[in-house]
Amino acid sequence: MDIGISVVIAHVGLTGGIASVTIEGIVRHRRDANVWTHFIDKIVDIGGVIGIIAVIFVFVIRYLFKRWDGLALEHRDVLAKQAEKCVECVREHEKAYDGMVDAFGERLRSVYQDMRIEMMALRAENMKIQEATTQAIIKTGDSLNNLTNLVNRLVGMLDRRQNGGS
């Protein structure tokens, strides 16, 4: 490929040299009888110089491409190392996040268990209060019943006394 590039560049240079010498030869043809010899010498000189420049140019380009390839490989290696570090950081953050989620879940479970225990205690206390209230209502009902019976007896006694009874 390098030789092909240099041949193309030399061919372009040679064509340019021919064109410039042809124009120069046409201008000088009127003054110089030996134009064709001069014309051929110019073509050979310019073509040779352009060919040498083309070969040097190809070697310079090849060197630059190798240098660029080397730099690209170095940058690729650096980027690969940075990508590995990023992956490690992401894994560490995932572990930390998982740890936080686990800790939060554990704390949530603990709070839920505490709330269940408190609810059970409140239910037990509520049951005691309901039982005590029921007993108080029953006792109050019994007391009212006894009071009613007592009042009825008193009323009965008063009725008998007023009626001149027993």
Short mmCIF file of C-alpha atoms in Angstrom, two decimals:
data_model
loop_
_atom_site.label_atom_id
_atom_site.label_comp_id
_atom_site.label_asym_id
_atom_site.label_seq_id
_atom_site.Cartn_x
_atom_site.Cartn_y
_atom_site.Cartn_z
CA MET A 1 0.00 0.00 0.00
CA ASP A 2 2.87 2.41 0.82
CA ILE A 3 4.52 1.75 -2.53
CA GLY A 4 1.20 2.27 -4.27
CA ILE A 5 0.76 5.62 -2.55
CA SER A 6 4.29 6.72 -3.48
CA VAL A 7 3.73 5.64 -7.11
CA VAL A 8 0.50 7.62 -7.27
CA ILE A 9 2.17 10.67 -5.73
CA ALA A 10 5.14 10.34 -8.08
CA HIS A 11 2.79 9.95 -11.05
CA VAL A 12 0.86 13.06 -10.01
CA GLY A 13 4.12 14.93 -9.52
CA LEU A 14 5.44 13.72 -12.85
CA THR A 15 2.24 14.79 -14.59
CA GLY A 16 2.47 18.20 -12.93
CA GLY A 17 6.11 18.46 -13.92
CA ILE A 18 5.29 17.56 -17.50
CA ALA A 19 2.53 20.16 -17.58
CA SER A 20 4.76 22.91 -16.17
CA VAL A 21 7.67 22.04 -18.43
CA THR A 22 5.35 21.80 -21.42
CA ILE A 23 4.06 25.28 -20.77
CA GLU A 24 7.61 26.51 -20.24
CA GLY A 25 8.74 24.69 -23.40
CA ILE A 26 6.01 26.23 -25.50
CA VAL A 27 6.99 29.67 -24.28
CA ARG A 28 10.70 29.05 -24.98
CA HIS A 29 10.12 27.24 -28.30
CA ARG A 30 10.22 30.49 -30.14
CA ARG A 31 13.64 31.41 -28.77
CA ASP A 32 15.43 28.08 -28.44
CA ALA A 33 15.89 25.48 -31.13
CA ASN A 34 16.97 22.86 -28.61
CA VAL A 35 13.66 22.89 -26.71
CA TRP A 36 13.02 19.13 -26.74
CA THR A 37 16.30 18.30 -25.03
CA HIS A 38 15.66 20.94 -22.43
CA PHE A 39 12.06 19.70 -22.08
CA ILE A 40 13.10 16.07 -21.43
CA ASP A 41 15.80 17.14 -18.95
CA LYS A 42 13.25 19.21 -17.01
CA ILE A 43 10.74 16.32 -16.91
CA VAL A 44 13.35 13.91 -15.62
CA ASP A 45 14.61 16.40 -13.03
CA ILE A 46 11.18 17.37 -11.74
CA GLY A 47 9.86 13.78 -11.81
CA GLY A 48 12.90 12.54 -9.87
CA VAL A 49 12.61 15.27 -7.26
CA ILE A 50 8.89 14.66 -6.87
CA GLY A 51 9.46 10.89 -6.64
CA ILE A 52 12.05 11.38 -3.89
CA ILE A 53 9.72 13.79 -2.07
CA ALA A 54 6.89 11.25 -2.45
CA VAL A 55 8.99 8.44 -0.96
CA ILE A 56 10.04 10.66 1.96
CA PHE A 57 6.43 11.75 2.37
CA VAL A 58 5.29 8.10 2.48
CA PHE A 59 7.88 7.22 5.12
CA VAL A 60 6.88 10.26 7.20
CA ILE A 61 3.20 9.33 6.93
CA ARG A 62 3.96 5.71 7.81
CA TYR A 63 5.94 6.86 10.87
CA LEU A 64 3.10 9.16 11.92
CA PHE A 65 0.53 6.36 11.48
CA LYS A 66 2.66 4.03 13.60
CA ARG A 67 3.01 6.74 16.21
CA TRP A 68 -0.73 7.40 16.14
CA ASP A 69 -1.39 3.66 16.42
CA GLY A 70 0.93 3.51 19.43
CA LEU A 71 -0.81 6.46 21.04
CA ALA A 72 -4.18 4.94 20.26
CA LEU A 73 -3.12 1.67 21.92
CA GLU A 74 -1.84 3.56 24.96
CA HIS A 75 -5.09 5.52 25.18
CA ARG A 76 -7.08 2.33 24.73
CA ASP A 77 -5.15 0.71 27.60
CA VAL A 78 -5.66 3.77 29.80
CA LEU A 79 -9.37 3.83 28.96
CA ALA A 80 -9.63 0.10 29.66
CA LYS A 81 -8.03 0.60 33.09
CA GLN A 82 -10.36 3.52 33.82
CA ALA A 83 -13.32 1.41 32.73
CA GLU A 84 -12.20 -1.36 35.10
CA LYS A 85 -11.96 1.18 37.92
CA CYS A 86 -15.43 2.45 37.05
CA VAL A 87 -16.80 -1.09 37.10
CA GLU A 88 -15.15 -1.69 40.49
CA CYS A 89 -16.61 1.58 41.81
CA VAL A 90 -20.05 0.62 40.54
CA ARG A 91 -19.74 -2.78 42.24
CA GLU A 92 -18.66 -1.13 45.49
CA HIS A 93 -21.58 1.29 45.29
CA GLU A 94 -23.95 -1.59 44.55
CA LYS A 95 -22.62 -3.47 47.59
CA ALA A 96 -22.99 -0.36 49.74
CA TYR A 97 -26.48 0.23 48.37
CA ASP A 98 -27.40 -3.42 48.96
CA GLY A 99 -26.04 -3.10 52.49
CA MET A 100 -28.12 0.03 53.06
CA VAL A 101 -31.21 -1.68 51.65
CA ASP A 102 -30.58 -4.72 53.84
CA ALA A 103 -30.05 -2.53 56.90
CA PHE A 104 -33.18 -0.55 56.09
CA GLY A 105 -35.14 -3.77 55.57
CA GLU A 106 -33.84 -5.16 58.85
CA ARG A 107 -34.73 -1.93 60.64
CA LEU A 108 -38.16 -1.98 59.01
CA ARG A 109 -38.68 -5.58 60.14
CA SER A 110 -37.57 -4.65 63.64
CA VAL A 111 -39.96 -1.69 63.76
CA TYR A 112 -42.75 -3.90 62.43
CA GLN A 113 -42.05 -6.53 65.10
CA ASP A 114 -42.00 -3.83 67.79
CA MET A 115 -45.31 -2.48 66.49
CA ARG A 116 -46.84 -5.97 66.52
CA ILE A 117 -45.71 -6.51 70.10
CA GLU A 118 -47.12 -3.12 71.11
CA MET A 119 -50.39 -3.87 69.29
CA MET A 120 -50.68 -7.21 71.04
CA ALA A 121 -50.02 -5.49 74.38
CA LEU A 122 -52.63 -2.84 73.53
CA ARG A 123 -55.12 -5.54 72.55
CA ALA A 124 -54.49 -7.37 75.81
CA GLU A 125 -54.89 -4.14 77.74
CA ASN A 126 -58.03 -3.35 75.74
CA MET A 127 -59.41 -6.80 76.54
CA LYS A 128 -58.71 -6.20 80.24
CA ILE A 129 -60.43 -2.82 80.02
CA GLN A 130 -63.39 -4.39 78.21
CA GLU A 131 -63.61 -7.16 80.82
CA ALA A 132 -63.37 -4.65 83.66
CA THR A 133 -65.99 -2.47 81.98
CA THR A 134 -68.26 -5.47 81.48
CA GLN A 135 -67.83 -6.48 85.12
CA ALA A 136 -68.51 -2.90 86.22
CA ILE A 137 -71.65 -2.80 84.06
CA ILE A 138 -72.79 -6.14 85.49
CA LYS A 139 -72.10 -4.95 89.04
CA THR A 140 -73.83 -1.66 88.31
CA GLY A 141 -76.79 -3.57 86.89
CA ASP A 142 -76.86 -5.84 89.94
CA SER A 143 -76.59 -2.82 92.20
CA LEU A 144 -79.41 -1.08 90.32
CA ASN A 145 -81.45 -4.25 90.53
CA ASN A 146 -80.79 -4.51 94.26
CA LEU A 147 -81.56 -0.82 94.64
CA THR A 148 -84.79 -1.26 92.69
CA ASN A 149 -85.75 -4.20 94.87
CA LEU A 150 -84.92 -2.20 97.98
CA VAL A 151 -86.93 0.78 96.74
CA ASN A 152 -89.84 -1.53 95.92
CA ARG A 153 -89.69 -3.03 99.43
CA LEU A 154 -89.55 0.41 100.98
CA VAL A 155 -92.48 1.55 98.88
CA GLY A 156 -94.33 -1.61 99.86
CA MET A 157 -93.58 -0.98 103.54
CA LEU A 158 -94.68 2.61 103.27
CA ASP A 159 -97.89 1.54 101.56
CA ARG A 160 -98.63 -0.93 104.31
CA ARG A 161 -97.97 1.59 107.05
CA GLN A 162 -100.17 4.13 105.42
CA ASN A 163 -102.90 1.64 104.84
CA GLY A 164 -102.71 0.72 108.48
CA GLY A 165 -101.38 -2.57 107.86
CA SER A 166 -98.91 -4.80 109.31
#
